[in-house]
């Protein structure tokens, strides 16, 4: 999941300066999970903006309807076309992915060009829970976990070293840049020791192939997991809501 | 431009002299003998020479080391090219301070080609700063004696910073806005990417309008057909005219070395005479002659303008 937190209100209000009629749109994906784009968060944001004198219209996406998945979020955009056309800006309570997918869809498929403003800051691909999470994967395009006992040094080592640890490990195996964080390479060592693979630890790992992360990365899947595959209930819901989004196929 | 003058190139630009600059390319080698030889041939013909920094993302001799060595051995003033592709803001600052220590007086601040386009495509691209923020950083270092974090720099370097412009950019309006942004943050001169077409140049100057910064327009007389062809195929934003390419290609068939040289020179002089005559009538403050490894062509081409 993509962890996220809401931006400071001061920054959000700065982007909305001079924009009176605002759509506040949530996200039923990660942003709902992190309470930065669920129904409650959208309601609270709408209230704050109303107190600032804004005229607010809310779009709440149900749980599992992500802003970044246009087949789903597009249903809500199409349903609220009139509001989108008549408003000065959209404040999107999702990660930057959702903001950009919605921007591209409204621009290119709905011919509605409005400022789509981010309400949140994305903090990385994290794992764990239920309360504590840790960034674990860079989505680098060339997974190194097979060489490092299942712990990613590019993400978990402060320096992203492929052959650590560095000389800065603290006495309690913490990282030199943050005493809260474990040294990834000490963890890798201990895990390899348990696995009986210390011979691999001593081997030099080649520099990471950053060419696999040539941005922006684009890809295609042959069989999209469409609305009909998600469940009859959701399918029915979108049927009742009205026009489906204009998709590629 | 600021009021201070630290280099001969900027002095001549401020004096309104028509300035010629050349280009030297350190290569994948443990020495810089070849660019030094080229520089020797260019002394007196050009005011300064750019020294390229990992051009087309090929990992070569450090342009800092090469600039220093060339300037020391030949007396040729260097324009030290510095790109953001390979260094974060700390390394960039260190190299800027180092340039001052080594007596370099001009920096050309560049973003640089993406590392994936060069000979070390698996390298991690840095781009911590971009060309505009690098220009701003250098001006802050030189003018205020401070780094980006506001930390004081003892005895800050005295040097000039310039930026690049691409008249042939596919989306010219955005390119021109970017160039203006560079000027706004303190670029003291501009050197353009190679231009072959006079209408491309005119369009660029028209779109840019009047600016207070001298602009040196880049040309690339090729020493061989291969050079011209490589430029056409691999350098973003540059289209080499097909007729020029054809004429250069025809020189490949000439067996006699001297005759071949003469014909290559003739093709270049014929093509660039028209371009340079046109250049005289534009707001350009000079010409950046990127005749890499081809110093003998500079003198006859200069004659066209002088």
Coordinates of C-alpha atoms in Angstrom, one line a residue:
Chain A
X1 CA 0.0 0.0 0.0
X2 CA 1.0 3.6 -0.5
X3 CA 1.2 5.3 2.9
X4 CA 0.2 8.9 3.0
X5 CA -0.5 11.8 5.2
X6 CA -2.5 15.0 4.7
X7 CA -0.7 18.1 3.7
X8 CA -0.7 21.1 6.1
X9 CA -3.9 23.1 5.6
X10 CA -1.9 26.2 5.0
X11 CA -0.4 24.6 1.9
X12 CA -3.7 23.3 0.7
X13 CA -5.3 26.8 1.2
X14 CA -2.5 28.3 -0.7
X15 CA -3.2 26.2 -3.8
X16 CA -6.9 27.0 -3.4
X17 CA -6.4 30.8 -3.2
X18 CA -8.8 32.5 -5.5
X19 CA -10.7 29.3 -6.1
X20 CA -14.2 29.6 -4.6
X21 CA -16.1 26.6 -5.8
X22 CA -14.3 23.5 -4.9
X23 CA -14.9 19.7 -5.3
X24 CA -13.4 17.7 -2.6
X25 CA -12.9 14.1 -3.8
X26 CA -11.8 11.2 -1.8
X27 CA -10.2 7.8 -2.6
X28 CA -11.5 4.4 -1.6
X29 CA -8.0 2.8 -1.8
X30 CA -4.9 3.4 0.3
X31 CA -6.2 6.9 1.2
X32 CA -9.2 5.3 2.9
X33 CA -6.9 2.9 4.7
X34 CA -4.8 5.8 6.0
X35 CA -7.8 8.0 6.8
X36 CA -6.6 10.6 4.3
X37 CA -9.3 10.1 1.7
X38 CA -12.2 8.2 3.3
X39 CA -15.7 9.5 3.8
X40 CA -14.9 11.0 7.2
X41 CA -11.7 12.7 6.0
X42 CA -13.6 14.1 3.0
X43 CA -16.3 15.4 5.3
X44 CA -13.8 17.0 7.7
X45 CA -11.9 18.6 4.8
X46 CA -15.2 20.0 3.4
X47 CA -16.0 21.5 6.8
X48 CA -12.6 23.2 7.1
X49 CA -12.9 24.7 3.6
X50 CA -16.5 25.9 4.3
X51 CA -15.2 27.7 7.3
X52 CA -12.7 29.4 5.0
X53 CA -15.7 30.6 3.0
X54 CA -15.5 28.0 0.2
X55 CA -18.5 26.5 -1.6
X56 CA -17.8 22.8 -1.4
X57 CA -19.1 19.7 -3.2
X58 CA -18.1 16.3 -2.0
X59 CA -17.3 13.2 -4.0
X60 CA -16.8 10.1 -1.8
X61 CA -15.5 6.9 -3.3
X62 CA -16.6 3.7 -1.5
X63 CA -14.0 1.4 0.0
X64 CA -12.0 -0.4 -2.8
X65 CA -12.9 2.2 -5.4
X66 CA -9.4 3.8 -5.9
X67 CA -8.9 7.1 -7.5
X68 CA -6.0 5.7 -9.5
X69 CA -8.2 2.9 -11.0
X70 CA -10.0 4.9 -13.6
X71 CA -12.5 2.1 -14.5
X72 CA -13.9 2.7 -11.0
X73 CA -13.2 6.3 -10.1
X74 CA -14.3 7.3 -13.6
X75 CA -17.8 6.2 -12.8
X76 CA -17.9 8.9 -10.1
X77 CA -16.3 11.5 -12.3
X78 CA -18.8 10.9 -15.1
X79 CA -21.7 10.9 -12.6
X80 CA -20.6 14.3 -11.4
X81 CA -19.7 15.8 -14.7
X82 CA -21.9 18.9 -14.2
X83 CA -20.3 19.7 -10.8
X84 CA -16.8 19.3 -12.2
X85 CA -17.6 21.6 -15.1
X86 CA -18.9 24.3 -12.9
X87 CA -16.3 24.3 -10.1
X88 CA -13.0 26.2 -9.9
X89 CA -10.8 23.3 -8.7
X90 CA -10.8 19.7 -7.4
X91 CA -9.0 18.9 -4.2
X92 CA -8.1 15.2 -4.5
X93 CA -7.5 13.4 -1.2
X94 CA -5.4 10.6 -2.7
X95 CA -1.7 10.0 -3.4
X96 CA -0.1 11.6 -6.4
X97 CA -1.0 8.6 -8.6
X98 CA -4.7 9.2 -8.1
X99 CA -4.3 13.0 -8.7
X100 CA -2.6 12.4 -12.0
X101 CA -4.9 9.6 -13.2
X102 CA -7.9 11.8 -12.5
X103 CA -6.2 14.8 -14.2
X104 CA -5.5 12.9 -17.3
X105 CA -9.0 11.4 -17.5
X106 CA -10.8 14.7 -16.9
X107 CA -8.6 16.5 -19.4
X108 CA -8.5 14.0 -22.1
X109 CA -11.7 11.9 -21.8
X110 CA -14.1 14.5 -20.3
X111 CA -12.6 17.6 -21.9
X112 CA -12.8 19.3 -18.5
X113 CA -9.5 21.1 -17.6
X114 CA -9.5 22.1 -14.0
X115 CA -6.7 22.4 -11.4
X116 CA -6.6 19.0 -9.6
X117 CA -4.9 19.8 -6.3
X118 CA -3.2 17.2 -4.1
X119 CA -4.4 17.1 -0.5
X120 CA -1.9 14.4 0.6
X121 CA 1.7 13.5 0.5
X122 CA 2.5 9.9 -0.4
X123 CA 5.2 8.3 1.8
X124 CA 6.1 5.1 0.0
X125 CA 5.2 1.5 -0.5
X126 CA 4.8 0.2 3.0
X127 CA 4.0 -3.1 4.7
X128 CA 3.1 -4.3 8.2
X129 CA 0.2 -3.1 10.3
X130 CA -2.2 -2.9 11.9
X131 CA -0.8 0.3 13.4
X132 CA 2.9 0.4 12.5
X133 CA 4.1 0.3 8.9
X134 CA 7.5 0.3 7.3
X135 CA 8.6 1.3 3.8
X136 CA 9.9 -2.0 2.3
X137 CA 10.0 -1.8 -1.4
X138 CA 11.3 0.9 -3.9
X139 CA 9.5 -0.7 -6.9
X140 CA 12.9 -0.5 -8.5
X141 CA 12.1 -3.0 -11.3
X142 CA 15.0 -5.4 -10.4
X143 CA 14.2 -7.2 -7.1
X144 CA 17.4 -7.9 -5.1
X145 CA 15.7 -9.9 -2.3
X146 CA 17.0 -13.2 -3.6
X147 CA 20.6 -12.0 -2.8
X148 CA 19.9 -10.4 0.5
X149 CA 17.9 -12.9 2.6
X150 CA 14.6 -11.3 1.8
X151 CA 15.5 -7.9 3.3
X152 CA 15.8 -5.0 0.7
X153 CA 19.0 -3.0 1.4
X154 CA 18.1 -0.4 -1.2
X155 CA 15.0 0.5 0.9
X156 CA 16.0 -0.5 4.4
X157 CA 19.6 0.7 4.4
X158 CA 19.8 4.5 4.7
X159 CA 22.5 4.5 2.1
X160 CA 21.0 1.9 -0.1
X161 CA 24.2 -0.1 -0.1
X162 CA 24.4 -3.4 -1.9
X163 CA 27.4 -4.5 0.2
X164 CA 27.0 -3.3 3.8
X165 CA 27.0 -2.7 6.6
X166 CA 28.7 0.7 6.6
X167 CA 31.1 1.8 9.3
X168 CA 28.3 3.7 11.1
X169 CA 26.4 0.8 12.8
X170 CA 25.5 1.8 16.4
X171 CA 26.2 -0.6 19.3
X172 CA 22.6 -1.7 19.4
X173 CA 22.6 -2.5 15.6
X174 CA 20.8 0.7 14.8
X175 CA 21.4 3.0 11.8
X176 CA 23.9 5.8 11.9
X177 CA 21.3 8.3 10.6
X178 CA 18.4 7.3 12.9
X179 CA 18.6 5.5 16.1
X180 CA 15.0 4.3 15.7
X181 CA 15.9 2.3 12.7
X182 CA 17.6 -1.1 12.5
X183 CA 20.7 -1.5 10.4
X184 CA 19.4 -3.5 7.4
X185 CA 22.8 -5.1 6.8
X186 CA 23.1 -6.4 10.4
X187 CA 19.6 -7.9 9.9
X188 CA 20.7 -9.4 6.6
X189 CA 23.7 -10.9 8.3
X190 CA 21.8 -12.4 11.2
X191 CA 19.2 -13.8 8.8
X192 CA 21.8 -15.3 6.5
X193 CA 23.5 -16.8 9.5
X194 CA 20.2 -18.6 10.5
X195 CA 19.7 -19.7 7.0
X196 CA 23.2 -21.1 6.9
X197 CA 24.0 -18.8 4.0
X198 CA 26.8 -16.7 5.3
X199 CA 29.0 -17.7 2.4
X200 CA 26.6 -15.5 0.3
X201 CA 27.1 -12.5 2.6
X202 CA 30.8 -12.4 1.9
X203 CA 30.3 -12.5 -1.9
X204 CA 30.2 -9.1 -3.5
X205 CA 26.8 -8.2 -5.0
X206 CA 27.0 -6.2 -8.2
X207 CA 25.9 -2.6 -8.3
X208 CA 22.1 -2.4 -8.7
X209 CA 20.8 -2.1 -12.3
X210 CA 19.0 1.3 -12.1
X211 CA 18.2 1.1 -15.8
X212 CA 15.2 -1.1 -14.8
X213 CA 13.7 2.0 -13.2
X214 CA 13.9 4.3 -16.2
X215 CA 11.1 6.7 -15.5
X216 CA 8.3 6.9 -16.2
X217 CA 7.7 3.2 -16.5
X218 CA 4.8 2.1 -18.6
X219 CA 3.3 -1.4 -18.9
X220 CA 0.3 -3.2 -20.2
X221 CA -1.7 -6.3 -19.0
X222 CA -3.5 -8.6 -21.4
X223 CA -6.5 -9.2 -19.2
X224 CA -7.6 -6.3 -17.1
X225 CA -9.4 -7.2 -13.8
X226 CA -12.6 -5.3 -14.7
X227 CA -15.5 -4.3 -12.7
X228 CA -17.4 -7.4 -13.6
X229 CA -14.7 -9.6 -12.0
X230 CA -14.7 -7.7 -8.7
X231 CA -18.2 -8.8 -7.7
X232 CA -21.8 -8.6 -8.7
X233 CA -22.5 -6.1 -6.0
X234 CA -20.0 -3.6 -7.2
X235 CA -21.1 -4.2 -10.7
X236 CA -24.7 -3.5 -9.9
X237 CA -23.7 -0.4 -7.9
X238 CA -21.9 1.1 -10.9
X239 CA -24.8 0.1 -13.2
X240 CA -27.1 2.2 -11.0
X241 CA -24.8 5.1 -10.8
X242 CA -25.0 5.9 -14.5
X243 CA -22.5 6.3 -17.3
X244 CA -19.4 4.2 -17.3
X245 CA -16.0 5.8 -17.8
X246 CA -14.6 6.0 -21.3
X247 CA -11.9 3.5 -21.4
X248 CA -9.3 2.6 -24.0
X249 CA -11.0 -0.6 -25.2
Chain B
X1 CA 25.2 39.7 -16.1
X2 CA 26.6 40.9 -12.8
X3 CA 29.0 43.8 -12.7
X4 CA 32.1 41.8 -11.9
X5 CA 34.3 40.4 -14.6
X6 CA 36.5 37.4 -13.8
X7 CA 37.1 35.9 -17.2
X8 CA 38.4 37.0 -20.6
X9 CA 35.3 35.5 -22.3
X10 CA 32.9 37.5 -20.2
X11 CA 35.1 40.6 -20.5
X12 CA 34.9 40.4 -24.3
X13 CA 31.2 39.8 -24.2
X14 CA 30.7 42.8 -22.0
X15 CA 32.9 44.9 -24.3
X16 CA 30.6 43.9 -27.2
X17 CA 33.2 42.0 -29.0
X18 CA 32.0 39.2 -31.3
X19 CA 33.2 36.1 -29.3
X20 CA 34.1 32.7 -30.6
X21 CA 34.3 29.7 -28.4
X22 CA 35.5 26.2 -29.2
X23 CA 34.8 22.8 -27.7
X24 CA 37.2 20.1 -26.4
X25 CA 36.2 16.6 -25.4
X26 CA 38.2 14.7 -22.8
X27 CA 37.7 11.0 -23.6
X28 CA 37.8 7.6 -21.9
X29 CA 41.5 7.7 -21.2
X30 CA 44.0 8.2 -18.5
X31 CA 45.3 11.4 -20.1
X32 CA 44.0 14.5 -21.8
X33 CA 46.8 14.8 -24.4
X34 CA 44.4 14.9 -27.4
X35 CA 42.3 17.9 -26.1
X36 CA 45.5 19.6 -25.1
X37 CA 46.8 19.3 -28.6
X38 CA 43.5 20.6 -30.0
X39 CA 43.6 23.5 -27.5
X40 CA 47.1 24.5 -28.7
X41 CA 45.8 24.8 -32.2
X42 CA 42.9 26.9 -31.1
X43 CA 44.9 29.4 -29.0
X44 CA 44.4 32.8 -30.6
X45 CA 41.5 31.6 -32.7
X46 CA 38.9 31.4 -30.0
X47 CA 38.5 33.2 -26.7
X48 CA 37.7 30.2 -24.7
X49 CA 36.9 26.5 -25.1
X50 CA 34.2 24.4 -23.5
X51 CA 35.4 21.2 -21.9
X52 CA 32.6 18.7 -22.0
X53 CA 31.4 16.7 -19.0
X54 CA 30.5 13.1 -19.8
X55 CA 28.9 14.1 -23.1
X56 CA 25.9 11.9 -24.2
X57 CA 26.3 10.3 -20.8
X58 CA 29.6 8.6 -21.8
X59 CA 31.8 8.3 -18.6
X60 CA 35.0 10.1 -19.5
X61 CA 37.8 12.0 -17.8
X62 CA 36.5 14.5 -15.3
X63 CA 35.9 17.8 -17.0
X64 CA 37.2 19.5 -13.9
X65 CA 40.6 17.8 -14.1
X66 CA 40.7 18.3 -17.9
X67 CA 39.7 22.0 -17.8
X68 CA 42.5 22.6 -15.2
X69 CA 45.1 20.7 -17.2
X70 CA 44.2 22.2 -20.5
X71 CA 44.2 25.8 -19.1
X72 CA 47.5 25.2 -17.3
X73 CA 49.3 23.6 -20.3
X74 CA 48.0 25.8 -23.1
X75 CA 46.8 29.0 -21.6
X76 CA 43.4 28.5 -23.3
X77 CA 40.6 29.8 -21.1
X78 CA 38.2 27.0 -20.3
X79 CA 34.4 26.9 -19.9
X80 CA 34.1 24.1 -17.5
X81 CA 30.9 22.1 -18.3
X82 CA 29.2 20.7 -15.2
X83 CA 26.2 18.4 -15.4
X84 CA 23.6 17.4 -12.8
X85 CA 23.2 13.9 -14.1
X86 CA 26.0 12.4 -12.0
X87 CA 26.3 14.5 -8.9
X88 CA 24.1 15.6 -6.1
X89 CA 24.1 19.1 -4.8
X90 CA 27.0 18.4 -2.4
X91 CA 29.2 17.1 -5.1
X92 CA 28.2 19.9 -7.4
X93 CA 29.2 22.5 -4.7
X94 CA 32.5 20.7 -4.0
X95 CA 33.3 20.8 -7.7
X96 CA 32.3 24.5 -8.1
X97 CA 34.6 25.4 -5.1
X98 CA 37.3 23.1 -6.6
X99 CA 36.9 24.9 -10.0
X100 CA 37.6 28.2 -8.2
X101 CA 40.7 26.7 -6.4
X102 CA 42.0 25.5 -9.8
X103 CA 41.6 28.9 -11.4
X104 CA 38.7 28.2 -13.7
X105 CA 36.6 31.2 -14.5
X106 CA 33.6 30.0 -16.5
X107 CA 31.1 27.2 -15.8
X108 CA 28.4 26.0 -18.1
X109 CA 25.7 24.5 -15.9
X110 CA 23.9 21.6 -17.6
X111 CA 21.3 19.0 -16.6
X112 CA 23.0 16.5 -18.8
X113 CA 21.6 13.6 -20.9
X114 CA 19.9 10.8 -19.0
X115 CA 22.5 8.2 -18.0
X116 CA 20.5 5.4 -19.7
X117 CA 21.4 7.0 -23.1
X118 CA 25.2 6.5 -22.6
X119 CA 27.7 3.8 -22.1
X120 CA 26.9 3.1 -18.4
X121 CA 23.1 2.7 -18.6
X122 CA 22.7 0.9 -15.2
X123 CA 24.1 3.9 -13.3
X124 CA 21.7 5.6 -10.9
X125 CA 20.7 9.0 -12.5
X126 CA 21.2 11.7 -9.9
X127 CA 19.6 15.0 -11.1
X128 CA 19.3 16.3 -7.5
X129 CA 19.5 19.7 -9.0
X130 CA 18.7 20.8 -12.6
X131 CA 20.4 23.3 -14.8
X132 CA 18.3 26.2 -13.4
X133 CA 18.9 25.4 -9.8
X134 CA 22.6 24.7 -10.4
X135 CA 22.9 28.2 -12.0
X136 CA 21.1 29.7 -9.0
X137 CA 23.3 27.8 -6.6
X138 CA 26.5 29.0 -8.3
X139 CA 25.3 32.6 -8.3
X140 CA 24.6 32.3 -4.6
X141 CA 28.0 30.8 -4.0
X142 CA 29.8 33.6 -6.0
X143 CA 27.6 36.6 -5.1
X144 CA 26.6 35.9 -1.5
X145 CA 29.3 33.5 -0.4
X146 CA 26.7 31.0 0.7
X147 CA 25.7 27.5 -0.3
X148 CA 22.1 26.3 -0.8
X149 CA 21.7 25.7 2.9
X150 CA 22.7 29.2 3.7
X151 CA 26.1 28.1 5.1
X152 CA 28.9 30.7 4.8
X153 CA 31.7 30.0 2.3
X154 CA 35.1 31.3 3.2
X155 CA 36.7 33.2 0.3
X156 CA 34.1 32.2 -2.3
X157 CA 35.3 31.5 -5.8
X158 CA 35.2 34.2 -8.5
X159 CA 33.7 32.8 -11.6
X160 CA 30.9 33.1 -14.1
X161 CA 28.0 30.8 -14.8
X162 CA 26.2 30.3 -18.1
X163 CA 23.4 28.1 -19.3
X164 CA 22.4 26.2 -22.4
X165 CA 19.5 26.8 -24.8
X166 CA 18.1 24.5 -27.5
X167 CA 16.8 26.6 -30.5
X168 CA 15.7 23.4 -32.2
X169 CA 13.6 22.2 -29.3
X170 CA 10.4 20.4 -30.5
X171 CA 8.3 22.5 -28.2
X172 CA 9.9 25.9 -28.5
X173 CA 7.6 27.9 -26.2
X174 CA 8.4 25.8 -23.2
X175 CA 12.1 25.8 -24.1
X176 CA 12.1 29.6 -24.4
X177 CA 10.3 29.9 -21.0
X178 CA 12.9 27.7 -19.5
X179 CA 15.7 29.8 -21.0
X180 CA 14.1 32.9 -19.5
X181 CA 13.9 31.2 -16.2
X182 CA 17.7 30.5 -16.4
X183 CA 18.3 34.2 -17.1
X184 CA 16.0 35.2 -14.3
X185 CA 18.0 33.2 -11.8
X186 CA 21.3 34.6 -13.0
X187 CA 22.8 32.9 -16.1
X188 CA 25.4 35.4 -17.3
X189 CA 25.7 34.0 -20.8
X190 CA 24.0 31.3 -23.0
X191 CA 25.5 28.9 -25.4
X192 CA 23.1 27.1 -27.7
X193 CA 22.8 23.6 -28.8
X194 CA 23.9 23.1 -32.4
X195 CA 21.8 24.9 -35.1
X196 CA 21.9 24.1 -38.8
X197 CA 18.8 25.9 -40.1
X198 CA 18.6 29.7 -40.2
X199 CA 14.8 29.6 -39.8
X200 CA 15.2 27.6 -36.6
X201 CA 17.5 30.3 -35.3
X202 CA 15.3 33.1 -36.3
X203 CA 12.3 31.5 -34.7
X204 CA 14.2 31.0 -31.5
X205 CA 15.4 34.7 -31.4
X206 CA 11.9 35.9 -32.2
X207 CA 10.3 33.8 -29.5
X208 CA 12.9 34.8 -27.0
X209 CA 12.7 38.5 -27.7
X210 CA 15.2 40.9 -26.3
X211 CA 17.3 39.6 -23.4
X212 CA 20.2 41.2 -21.5
X213 CA 22.3 38.1 -21.7
X214 CA 24.8 37.4 -24.5
X215 CA 24.0 34.4 -26.6
X216 CA 26.6 32.3 -28.4
X217 CA 25.0 30.2 -31.1
X218 CA 26.3 26.7 -31.5
X219 CA 27.4 25.2 -34.8
X220 CA 29.0 21.8 -35.5
X221 CA 31.2 21.5 -38.5
X222 CA 31.9 17.8 -38.6
X223 CA 35.3 16.4 -39.3
X224 CA 33.9 13.2 -40.7
X225 CA 30.6 11.9 -42.0
X226 CA 30.4 9.6 -39.0
X227 CA 30.5 12.6 -36.6
X228 CA 27.7 14.3 -38.5
X229 CA 25.7 11.1 -38.7
X230 CA 26.1 10.4 -35.0
X231 CA 24.9 13.9 -34.2
X232 CA 21.9 13.5 -36.5
X233 CA 20.9 10.1 -35.0
X234 CA 21.8 10.6 -31.3
X235 CA 21.6 14.2 -30.2
X236 CA 18.2 15.2 -29.0
X237 CA 16.8 18.4 -30.6
X238 CA 19.3 18.4 -33.5
X239 CA 18.4 17.6 -37.1
X240 CA 21.4 17.6 -39.5
X241 CA 20.3 18.8 -43.0
X242 CA 20.1 15.8 -45.4
X243 CA 22.0 17.7 -48.2
X244 CA 24.9 18.4 -45.9
X245 CA 24.9 14.8 -44.7
X246 CA 24.9 13.6 -48.3
X247 CA 27.9 15.8 -49.2
X248 CA 29.7 14.6 -46.1
X249 CA 28.9 11.0 -47.0
X250 CA 30.4 11.5 -50.5
X251 CA 33.7 12.4 -48.9
X252 CA 34.0 8.9 -47.6
X253 CA 34.8 7.5 -51.0
X254 CA 37.9 9.7 -51.5
X255 CA 41.0 7.6 -51.0
X256 CA 43.7 10.2 -50.9
X257 CA 43.9 11.6 -47.3
X258 CA 44.8 15.1 -48.2
X259 CA 42.2 15.4 -50.9
X260 CA 39.6 14.0 -48.5
X261 CA 40.5 16.6 -45.9
X262 CA 40.2 19.3 -48.6
X263 CA 36.8 18.1 -49.7
X264 CA 35.5 17.9 -46.1
X265 CA 36.7 21.4 -45.5
X266 CA 35.1 22.6 -48.7
X267 CA 31.7 21.0 -47.8
X268 CA 31.8 22.6 -44.3
X269 CA 32.8 26.0 -45.6
X270 CA 30.2 25.9 -48.3
X271 CA 27.5 24.9 -45.9
X272 CA 28.4 27.2 -43.0
X273 CA 29.2 30.3 -45.0
X274 CA 25.6 30.9 -45.6
X275 CA 24.6 30.1 -42.0
X276 CA 27.3 32.4 -40.5
X277 CA 26.5 35.3 -42.9
X278 CA 22.9 35.0 -41.6
X279 CA 24.1 34.7 -38.0
X280 CA 25.7 38.2 -38.3
X281 CA 22.3 39.7 -38.7
X282 CA 20.9 38.0 -35.6
X283 CA 21.1 39.2 -32.0
X284 CA 23.8 36.5 -31.3
X285 CA 26.8 37.8 -29.4
X286 CA 29.1 35.2 -30.9
X287 CA 29.5 31.7 -32.1
X288 CA 30.2 28.5 -30.2
X289 CA 32.1 26.4 -32.7
X290 CA 31.8 22.8 -31.6
X291 CA 34.3 21.5 -34.1
X292 CA 35.5 18.6 -31.9
X293 CA 38.8 17.3 -33.1
X294 CA 38.7 19.7 -36.1
X295 CA 40.5 22.8 -35.2
X296 CA 41.7 23.6 -38.8
X297 CA 38.2 24.6 -39.8
X298 CA 37.8 27.4 -37.2
X299 CA 40.0 30.0 -39.0
X300 CA 38.3 29.8 -42.4
X301 CA 34.8 29.9 -40.8
X302 CA 35.8 32.9 -38.6
X303 CA 36.7 34.8 -41.7
X304 CA 33.1 34.7 -42.9
X305 CA 32.0 36.7 -39.9
X306 CA 35.0 39.0 -39.5

